[in-house]
XYZ file of C-alpha atoms in Angstrom:
609
model
C 109.354 -42.473 -65.127
C 111.685 -42.710 -68.228
C 110.322 -43.505 -71.725
C 111.447 -46.073 -73.380
C 112.303 -45.868 -77.031
C 110.889 -47.762 -79.775
C 114.002 -49.594 -80.151
C 113.692 -50.883 -76.495
C 109.776 -51.590 -76.801
C 110.522 -53.918 -79.684
C 112.927 -55.752 -77.215
C 110.835 -56.421 -74.653
C 107.854 -57.420 -77.117
C 109.798 -60.274 -78.827
C 111.199 -61.342 -75.459
C 107.694 -61.653 -74.145
C 106.224 -63.103 -78.132
C 109.163 -66.023 -76.686
C 107.794 -66.564 -73.444
C 105.257 -68.950 -72.054
C 103.959 -65.809 -70.788
C 101.777 -64.668 -74.194
C 100.044 -66.850 -76.575
C 98.332 -65.475 -79.811
C 94.881 -65.470 -78.270
C 96.210 -63.193 -75.192
C 97.867 -60.773 -76.733
C 95.225 -59.351 -78.573
C 92.655 -56.697 -76.836
C 89.242 -56.851 -75.752
C 86.820 -53.753 -74.960
C 87.061 -52.745 -71.375
C 84.886 -49.398 -71.173
C 82.817 -47.882 -74.001
C 80.669 -44.655 -73.851
C 78.635 -42.399 -75.553
C 80.592 -39.057 -75.702
C 79.053 -37.424 -72.764
C 76.054 -34.387 -73.535
C 77.619 -30.539 -73.461
C 81.238 -32.428 -74.425
C 82.998 -31.828 -78.108
C 86.311 -33.097 -79.281
C 88.645 -30.797 -80.198
C 91.529 -32.686 -81.324
C 93.797 -35.512 -80.764
C 96.075 -35.419 -77.276
C 99.540 -34.340 -77.259
C 101.534 -37.603 -77.620
C 103.877 -36.494 -74.787
C 101.261 -34.687 -72.773
C 101.517 -36.606 -69.425
C 98.143 -38.964 -68.183
C 98.493 -39.959 -64.197
C 96.683 -43.947 -64.702
C 94.541 -45.951 -61.873
C 94.097 -49.621 -62.544
C 91.775 -50.398 -59.974
C 92.275 -54.458 -59.160
C 89.572 -56.603 -57.933
C 88.983 -57.498 -54.613
C 87.801 -60.291 -53.959
C 86.580 -60.355 -50.460
C 84.376 -57.298 -50.597
C 81.596 -59.550 -49.500
C 83.304 -59.916 -46.270
C 84.382 -56.126 -45.871
C 80.418 -55.350 -47.053
C 79.079 -58.081 -44.191
C 81.176 -56.696 -41.443
C 80.567 -52.986 -41.933
C 76.710 -54.102 -41.590
C 77.357 -55.936 -38.381
C 79.219 -53.123 -36.768
C 77.301 -50.619 -37.820
C 74.005 -52.941 -36.698
C 72.994 -51.499 -33.312
C 70.977 -54.803 -32.882
C 73.755 -56.898 -33.949
C 76.564 -58.267 -31.216
C 79.558 -57.140 -33.883
C 78.033 -53.390 -33.422
C 81.098 -50.405 -32.644
C 84.005 -53.082 -33.225
C 85.031 -51.184 -35.962
C 87.777 -52.824 -37.631
C 91.157 -51.489 -37.934
C 93.043 -50.164 -40.765
C 95.185 -53.783 -41.240
C 91.957 -55.679 -41.169
C 90.260 -53.583 -43.999
C 92.661 -53.438 -45.912
C 93.459 -57.476 -46.036
C 89.862 -57.438 -47.022
C 90.651 -55.504 -50.132
C 93.097 -57.207 -51.533
C 93.483 -58.509 -54.853
C 95.038 -61.720 -55.248
C 98.378 -63.001 -56.129
C 97.360 -63.922 -59.506
C 95.736 -60.293 -60.207
C 99.230 -58.498 -58.913
C 101.137 -60.823 -61.267
C 98.965 -59.784 -63.991
C 98.523 -56.715 -63.615
C 102.939 -56.279 -63.169
C 103.258 -58.256 -66.474
C 101.034 -56.473 -68.907
C 102.838 -53.386 -67.185
C 106.297 -54.971 -67.959
C 105.539 -55.848 -70.969
C 105.314 -52.336 -71.840
C 108.267 -51.455 -70.189
C 106.839 -50.128 -66.770
C 109.051 -51.684 -63.672
C 108.207 -52.361 -60.768
C 110.354 -49.148 -59.573
C 107.565 -46.722 -61.603
C 104.574 -47.865 -59.912
C 102.978 -46.377 -56.464
C 100.349 -48.129 -54.802
C 97.722 -47.858 -51.753
C 98.655 -49.842 -48.816
C 95.902 -52.556 -49.993
C 97.708 -52.689 -53.102
C 94.215 -52.480 -54.566
C 95.025 -49.342 -56.818
C 98.376 -49.791 -59.073
C 99.518 -45.781 -59.849
C 101.702 -45.528 -63.333
C 103.128 -41.192 -64.958
C 102.968 -42.188 -68.562
C 102.999 -39.945 -71.690
C 99.620 -40.503 -74.012
C 101.690 -42.829 -76.649
C 101.983 -45.404 -74.649
C 98.763 -45.027 -72.578
C 97.190 -45.683 -75.977
C 99.378 -48.333 -76.165
C 98.308 -50.184 -73.588
C 94.646 -49.613 -73.532
C 93.965 -49.977 -77.758
C 92.854 -46.784 -78.014
C 93.144 -42.497 -78.709
C 93.106 -40.211 -76.360
C 91.226 -36.865 -77.461
C 91.148 -33.382 -75.882
C 87.617 -32.920 -74.722
C 85.982 -29.282 -74.222
C 82.975 -28.730 -71.699
C 80.853 -26.120 -73.629
C 79.785 -24.386 -70.584
C 82.183 -23.985 -68.385
C 85.681 -24.218 -71.429
C 86.886 -26.525 -69.092
C 89.014 -29.029 -70.659
C 90.384 -32.799 -70.123
C 92.052 -35.888 -72.556
C 90.464 -37.939 -72.454
C 88.439 -41.119 -74.759
C 84.912 -42.808 -74.632
C 86.395 -46.408 -75.158
C 90.005 -48.917 -73.900
C 90.794 -52.425 -74.117
C 92.742 -54.696 -71.841
C 94.908 -57.957 -73.088
C 91.896 -60.259 -73.250
C 93.858 -62.589 -70.159
C 94.434 -59.300 -67.988
C 90.308 -58.296 -68.209
C 89.431 -60.736 -65.394
C 92.506 -58.783 -63.207
C 91.740 -55.517 -63.709
C 88.165 -53.910 -62.735
C 88.777 -50.326 -64.118
C 91.195 -47.812 -65.336
C 90.535 -44.298 -65.516
C 91.559 -41.169 -66.480
C 89.939 -42.269 -69.711
C 86.513 -42.796 -69.958
C 85.417 -40.220 -66.585
C 84.270 -36.883 -67.793
C 82.447 -35.621 -65.085
C 82.441 -32.029 -64.210
C 83.077 -32.673 -60.384
C 81.337 -29.434 -58.596
C 80.371 -27.892 -55.185
C 76.501 -28.490 -54.319
C 74.806 -24.800 -53.808
C 72.272 -22.963 -55.376
C 72.592 -18.715 -55.543
C 74.682 -16.552 -52.972
C 72.076 -14.249 -51.464
C 73.868 -11.044 -50.298
C 71.034 -9.538 -48.577
C 69.492 -8.581 -45.783
C 66.102 -10.606 -45.220
C 64.548 -13.104 -46.039
C 61.715 -12.873 -49.010
C 59.119 -13.655 -46.320
C 57.280 -11.240 -44.269
C 57.904 -12.750 -40.937
C 55.381 -11.497 -37.801
C 58.236 -9.023 -35.413
C 55.567 -8.933 -32.552
C 55.897 -13.046 -32.322
C 59.133 -13.350 -29.994
C 59.088 -16.845 -30.954
C 58.347 -20.084 -32.541
C 57.436 -24.132 -31.921
C 59.440 -26.387 -34.253
C 57.663 -29.541 -35.713
C 59.586 -32.022 -32.966
C 58.620 -29.215 -30.194
C 61.441 -27.107 -29.548
C 61.389 -23.624 -28.552
C 62.946 -21.744 -32.040
C 63.618 -17.538 -32.147
C 61.094 -15.903 -34.857
C 64.504 -14.789 -36.396
C 65.109 -17.970 -37.012
C 62.783 -17.640 -39.951
C 64.564 -15.162 -41.993
C 68.216 -15.968 -41.261
C 70.141 -19.285 -40.150
C 72.519 -19.304 -37.324
C 74.313 -21.844 -34.934
C 71.615 -20.814 -32.473
C 69.073 -21.313 -34.943
C 70.071 -24.787 -35.336
C 71.062 -25.613 -31.884
C 67.387 -24.769 -30.881
C 65.661 -25.990 -33.855
C 67.917 -29.303 -33.297
C 67.081 -29.597 -29.445
C 71.126 -29.655 -28.785
C 71.433 -26.254 -26.515
C 73.427 -26.513 -23.728
C 75.542 -29.255 -24.758
C 79.249 -28.540 -24.481
C 81.564 -31.072 -26.028
C 85.113 -32.042 -25.562
C 88.443 -30.747 -26.887
C 90.512 -33.371 -25.817
C 88.436 -37.103 -25.902
C 89.730 -37.360 -29.095
C 86.829 -36.620 -31.090
C 87.281 -35.040 -34.752
C 85.279 -33.751 -37.569
C 86.558 -33.080 -40.865
C 85.767 -31.405 -44.031
C 86.568 -31.355 -47.237
C 87.115 -28.749 -49.938
C 88.442 -29.095 -53.057
C 88.576 -27.007 -56.487
C 90.376 -24.323 -55.384
C 88.020 -23.753 -52.419
C 90.045 -22.141 -49.328
C 88.607 -21.539 -45.669
C 89.691 -17.801 -44.564
C 90.865 -17.386 -41.238
C 89.543 -14.138 -40.951
C 86.112 -14.621 -42.435
C 85.635 -17.674 -39.138
C 87.005 -15.215 -37.161
C 84.276 -12.557 -37.775
C 81.597 -15.793 -37.897
C 82.700 -16.492 -34.454
C 82.482 -13.075 -33.149
C 78.871 -13.035 -34.645
C 77.588 -15.797 -33.714
C 80.114 -18.328 -31.128
C 82.260 -15.778 -29.494
C 83.234 -18.333 -26.936
C 85.495 -19.380 -30.211
C 87.183 -16.777 -31.373
C 90.985 -16.936 -32.094
C 90.583 -20.683 -31.991
C 91.254 -22.333 -35.418
C 91.576 -25.730 -37.544
C 94.082 -28.400 -38.326
C 94.910 -27.838 -42.195
C 95.821 -30.763 -44.509
C 97.283 -30.303 -47.952
C 96.816 -33.451 -50.467
C 97.773 -33.607 -53.967
C 99.410 -30.036 -53.969
C 95.975 -28.068 -52.656
C 96.764 -24.668 -51.080
C 95.647 -22.643 -48.501
C 95.761 -19.084 -50.261
C 94.672 -16.674 -47.215
C 94.016 -13.709 -49.851
C 90.244 -12.672 -48.604
C 89.367 -12.692 -52.109
C 90.118 -16.494 -52.952
C 88.127 -16.951 -49.929
C 85.848 -19.713 -51.576
C 81.967 -19.459 -50.211
C 81.621 -22.820 -50.379
C 84.332 -23.167 -47.857
C 83.359 -20.524 -45.807
C 80.205 -22.379 -45.349
C 81.152 -25.505 -44.065
C 83.880 -24.924 -42.102
C 82.059 -22.016 -40.091
C 78.894 -24.192 -39.810
C 80.418 -27.611 -38.880
C 83.603 -25.912 -37.039
C 80.944 -22.971 -35.128
C 78.123 -26.063 -34.099
C 80.895 -28.654 -32.388
C 83.439 -26.204 -30.916
C 85.749 -26.590 -29.361
C 85.527 -30.302 -30.742
C 89.166 -30.816 -32.844
C 88.637 -29.735 -36.307
C 90.325 -30.490 -39.459
C 90.040 -29.003 -42.891
C 91.134 -30.840 -45.840
C 92.353 -28.523 -49.076
C 92.647 -31.132 -51.895
C 94.197 -29.798 -54.954
C 94.167 -31.635 -58.360
C 91.076 -29.960 -61.025
C 91.054 -29.387 -64.383
C 90.840 -27.371 -66.958
C 93.461 -28.745 -69.039
C 95.120 -26.245 -71.444
C 95.236 -27.716 -74.955
C 98.056 -25.325 -76.607
C 100.559 -25.951 -73.583
C 102.496 -28.604 -75.219
C 102.746 -30.662 -71.310
C 100.015 -29.590 -69.104
C 98.652 -30.931 -66.240
C 95.750 -33.352 -66.494
C 94.329 -35.078 -63.173
C 91.397 -37.442 -61.885
C 88.379 -36.482 -60.264
C 90.249 -34.591 -57.305
C 88.090 -36.765 -54.592
C 90.228 -39.964 -56.147
C 93.264 -38.450 -54.920
C 91.052 -37.285 -50.774
C 90.289 -41.103 -51.008
C 93.980 -42.276 -51.197
C 95.205 -39.841 -48.751
C 91.892 -40.878 -46.012
C 92.107 -43.971 -46.497
C 96.031 -44.745 -45.755
C 95.765 -42.457 -42.520
C 95.853 -44.484 -39.802
C 93.557 -42.313 -37.511
C 90.901 -40.250 -39.487
C 88.809 -38.211 -38.396
C 85.098 -39.998 -36.783
C 83.306 -37.739 -39.087
C 83.182 -35.610 -42.473
C 81.121 -33.511 -44.514
C 81.833 -33.635 -48.318
C 79.747 -30.592 -49.699
C 80.839 -31.368 -53.883
C 79.369 -34.312 -56.803
C 77.840 -34.315 -59.707
C 75.161 -36.141 -61.764
C 75.805 -39.755 -61.245
C 74.950 -40.107 -65.158
C 78.404 -38.379 -65.495
C 80.773 -40.823 -64.154
C 81.190 -44.290 -65.216
C 79.281 -47.083 -63.435
C 82.656 -48.671 -62.886
C 84.076 -45.449 -61.620
C 81.038 -45.064 -59.308
C 81.182 -48.680 -58.061
C 84.599 -48.365 -57.366
C 84.936 -45.180 -55.785
C 81.668 -46.150 -53.301
C 83.718 -49.820 -51.750
C 86.038 -47.178 -51.234
C 83.844 -45.358 -48.919
C 82.752 -48.438 -47.882
C 86.218 -49.543 -46.463
C 85.777 -46.084 -44.388
C 82.430 -46.827 -42.576
C 84.084 -50.208 -41.450
C 86.759 -48.559 -39.500
C 83.789 -45.942 -37.625
C 83.971 -43.287 -39.624
C 80.516 -41.325 -40.984
C 80.638 -39.840 -44.393
C 78.263 -37.341 -45.314
C 77.735 -35.676 -48.964
C 74.804 -33.111 -50.040
C 72.237 -34.585 -51.869
C 71.881 -32.411 -54.550
C 70.458 -29.009 -55.477
C 69.011 -29.484 -58.421
C 65.804 -31.504 -56.897
C 64.442 -34.987 -59.017
C 66.660 -33.268 -61.659
C 70.046 -32.466 -63.415
C 72.754 -30.370 -60.997
C 71.197 -27.047 -62.587
C 69.314 -25.308 -59.820
C 66.640 -24.041 -61.571
C 63.767 -26.385 -62.898
C 62.866 -24.836 -65.970
C 66.472 -25.059 -67.145
C 67.650 -28.781 -66.653
C 67.509 -31.314 -69.673
C 67.245 -34.427 -67.592
C 68.560 -36.415 -70.445
C 70.041 -40.211 -70.358
C 73.966 -39.639 -71.427
C 73.367 -43.092 -72.958
C 73.055 -41.815 -76.064
C 69.298 -42.306 -76.343
C 68.033 -39.202 -75.020
C 65.147 -40.088 -73.382
C 63.909 -37.632 -70.092
C 64.836 -39.055 -66.778
C 65.154 -37.850 -63.380
C 69.323 -37.686 -62.312
C 70.319 -38.746 -58.748
C 74.126 -37.679 -57.462
C 76.781 -38.968 -56.663
C 78.385 -40.011 -54.462
C 75.281 -38.998 -52.421
C 73.699 -42.145 -54.252
C 77.138 -44.210 -52.909
C 75.026 -47.220 -50.501
C 77.494 -46.623 -48.169
C 77.528 -42.241 -47.008
C 74.924 -40.875 -45.836
C 73.020 -38.514 -47.669
C 71.620 -35.331 -46.622
C 68.742 -32.962 -48.088
C 67.392 -29.739 -47.451
C 64.394 -27.959 -45.813
C 63.641 -24.197 -44.794
C 61.311 -22.632 -42.415
C 59.953 -22.981 -39.199
C 58.115 -25.417 -38.550
C 60.492 -26.925 -41.073
C 59.276 -27.786 -45.123
C 61.150 -29.557 -47.735
C 63.033 -26.867 -49.598
C 62.490 -27.158 -53.309
C 66.120 -28.047 -54.511
C 66.530 -30.705 -52.443
C 68.307 -33.467 -54.017
C 66.409 -36.766 -54.094
C 65.106 -39.947 -56.101
C 66.850 -42.972 -56.234
C 69.879 -44.600 -58.275
C 70.422 -45.806 -61.454
C 73.524 -47.695 -60.577
C 72.802 -48.908 -56.899
C 70.207 -51.110 -56.177
C 68.110 -50.678 -52.824
C 70.550 -51.635 -49.460
C 68.719 -53.955 -46.840
C 68.670 -50.954 -44.534
C 65.936 -49.342 -47.175
C 63.839 -51.837 -48.252
C 60.774 -51.927 -45.781
C 60.781 -48.064 -45.243
C 61.561 -47.208 -49.161
C 59.011 -50.434 -50.220
C 56.055 -48.592 -48.047
C 57.329 -45.127 -49.495
C 56.897 -46.075 -52.962
C 53.399 -48.259 -52.175
C 52.412 -44.845 -51.421
C 52.571 -43.215 -54.235
C 49.684 -42.626 -56.720
C 49.918 -46.261 -59.276
C 51.979 -44.937 -62.142
C 53.091 -41.761 -60.648
C 56.461 -40.754 -62.993
C 56.223 -44.621 -64.292
C 59.690 -44.628 -66.336
C 61.315 -41.511 -64.853
C 62.947 -43.257 -62.200
C 64.345 -46.550 -61.093
C 62.175 -47.918 -58.702
C 64.526 -50.880 -57.444
C 67.330 -47.754 -56.668
C 68.774 -46.643 -53.536
C 67.169 -44.024 -52.059
C 67.979 -40.422 -51.497
C 68.282 -38.443 -49.226
C 68.415 -39.976 -45.942
C 67.678 -37.100 -43.586
C 67.851 -33.571 -43.888
C 68.390 -30.352 -41.999
C 67.335 -26.673 -42.821
C 69.311 -25.662 -46.285
C 68.740 -21.987 -46.989
C 69.401 -18.560 -45.758
C 72.442 -19.906 -43.698
C 74.144 -16.066 -41.933
C 78.242 -16.178 -43.132
C 81.006 -14.279 -43.398
C 82.964 -14.543 -46.683
C 85.359 -12.032 -48.225
C 85.356 -9.699 -45.382
C 81.467 -9.478 -45.714
C 78.083 -11.221 -44.397
C 75.356 -12.467 -45.767
C 72.870 -15.261 -46.760
C 73.178 -18.249 -48.611
C 71.233 -21.873 -49.181
C 72.383 -25.574 -50.501
C 72.339 -28.683 -49.304
C 76.585 -27.434 -49.002
C 75.107 -26.246 -45.732
C 72.565 -29.010 -44.334
C 75.643 -31.758 -45.084
C 77.985 -29.682 -42.411
C 74.791 -28.951 -40.720
C 73.667 -32.551 -39.711
C 77.030 -34.009 -39.775
C 78.114 -31.215 -36.994
C 75.468 -32.743 -34.699
C 76.454 -36.583 -35.721
C 80.090 -35.240 -34.298
C 78.166 -34.390 -30.924
C 76.394 -37.628 -30.809
C 80.208 -39.166 -31.014
C 81.511 -36.623 -29.157
C 79.045 -37.830 -26.286
C 79.683 -41.845 -27.203
C 83.460 -40.941 -27.265
C 83.691 -39.497 -23.526
C 81.374 -42.517 -22.401
C 84.751 -44.877 -23.455
C 82.219 -46.080 -26.098
C 83.186 -46.686 -30.312
C 82.223 -43.287 -32.675
C 79.246 -44.270 -34.671
C 80.708 -45.142 -37.804
C 78.760 -46.274 -40.994
C 75.010 -43.898 -39.897
C 72.503 -45.389 -41.843
C 71.264 -48.828 -40.502
C 71.413 -47.191 -37.743
C 69.209 -44.114 -38.996
C 66.980 -46.345 -40.162
C 66.428 -48.700 -37.111
C 66.711 -47.648 -33.817
C 67.930 -43.738 -34.817
C 64.490 -42.914 -36.315
C 63.196 -42.027 -32.995
C 65.392 -39.754 -32.885
C 64.313 -38.219 -36.232
C 61.615 -35.445 -37.003
C 59.538 -36.763 -40.015
C 59.050 -33.683 -42.526
C 55.664 -34.200 -44.246
C 55.571 -31.606 -46.647
C 57.003 -29.833 -50.102
C 58.259 -31.037 -53.136
C 61.250 -31.129 -55.037
C 60.662 -30.491 -58.746
C 62.503 -30.690 -62.000
C 62.748 -32.423 -65.695
C 59.044 -30.921 -65.891
C 57.483 -32.534 -63.045
C 56.224 -31.627 -59.134
C 58.941 -33.796 -58.004
C 58.401 -36.094 -55.043
C 56.554 -35.340 -52.051
C 57.312 -35.242 -48.596
C 55.398 -38.290 -47.248
C 52.730 -38.123 -43.672
C 51.610 -41.442 -44.318
C 51.228 -43.790 -41.400
C 51.998 -41.033 -39.430
C 50.464 -42.922 -35.819
C 52.127 -45.849 -36.514
C 55.344 -46.192 -34.554
C 56.823 -49.352 -35.946
C 56.952 -47.345 -39.301
C 59.886 -46.195 -40.589
C 58.677 -43.224 -42.271
C 60.539 -42.178 -45.532
C 60.975 -40.210 -48.492
C 62.346 -39.298 -51.421
C 62.835 -35.432 -50.744
C 64.281 -35.723 -47.104
C 64.533 -38.814 -46.210
C 63.743 -39.869 -42.855
C 63.548 -36.387 -41.820
C 65.981 -34.154 -39.579
C 67.508 -34.756 -36.325
C 66.818 -34.294 -32.666
C 70.178 -33.945 -31.036
C 68.408 -34.915 -27.862
C 66.717 -37.953 -28.172
C 69.562 -39.609 -30.349
C 72.029 -38.594 -27.548
C 69.889 -40.835 -25.049
C 69.317 -43.424 -27.986
C 73.022 -43.805 -28.896
C 73.889 -43.989 -24.765
C 71.224 -45.990 -23.648
């Protein structure tokens, strides 16, 4: 966009002032959003006036309640509409803004010299995007942008802690970003261990062990997790998926994490020989790359694709490489500074006519680092995908009940709102009620892994599918347990779990063990994809949004994990629950492993019944 000169801007303002579109009070700005300077970020200097910002403006979705209603109906096995997922066009109709909002925002932008040709819009027109220099953004939002630097990482962004809009525009805009978003979006992972053996003695004389669900598992699975281990543990041995029925599994990649073809072939040769010489479909978004230099291989990306694709081969496979991440370098004249990269992925996937039926994401951040308005809107976008029949899995986090630091002894656990009080720190997007949050277990029989992210959202209320299970779980806690440290009315995390430690992968040409809920999310996603394979092959629709099914009929196909905890914030965290195990009508959940781990054989029978 060519920025208008000051004389042109004055002319535009004069014309508008002379028209009936404005009134003296209507032109005044009113604060739309204001935050405390976030922890760990320091103000460096005013942002350069010519620095380009990619503004994203969210318009209200007045019919979202109707979309949410449809989402729950098509996702509830006991509802007559179950499986009747909405089309892309039907979803877009339900999230489209009112014409009044479109006109009000267009007029506001025009008053700053921004024409229709300068804009891009989402298919539903509920997002408007425009590139503007800092000087114009500051005028539009009545704010001042600064360069902020993250003390720990050194990353820098151009942000503000407060912005406003003309009063008459307020009802027509939900949020504008980048403004107050200081999130440090990152992969969910603990340390990478390139060790040969697990730090626990294993009786080599025992050939097999029995899992809590009754399956027989090779004893080596207590020191190294492989594709074979997972299929044995979760009762999927012998199931063969289709390469041609239209089922697709998707993995998202961010922050220059590249899935390496050579590493994948080495992994297949070791753990899935029949998949050797097969590969995946690559989709690059927002300048995403595909660097195949071996040294550029990302452990996160390699882990995700090796286990998700290894479990589901020969199902059609897609890897999304999404570009766009700080740091911004303050001494450059016209640097590039982007939004959170997963908004770029959301733009792409919502516009896609045929997204994968099952998608895993092993990235996220502490919920409190994401402005609530932004989290609510991103979550609403996830709901659109669920209504269209897409199952979305997110890692629950690696900090137990604490922040993203996997070491519970160094977590801060202070609120980010200026009060600096101690609170448990849930993760986002796992806290969104329209996605499935995946926690972690370890060993056979399984126990909760100590870093499994869990707790309760401070942004999202308890969804109705959790009402009974979470209410009973909280009632089982000793009176006063962690009172004031968590929101007892919030959405509970995680929903389910799988193994999350000592996964044997190949990365940068060598084999080693890795751990984190970055392992459990693609694992659970793999088994969901196999369930979708069975459904699609039987001429049935895919599962779509999973949670109403999991907390209902599906719980009979999950194995409750009854021991372990997730320490953090100077506490032992929550315990895995073992209450009411003999009550078949009781849906058992906890804030460490959720409803438990999958039994694919039972789940397949349930979904096909």
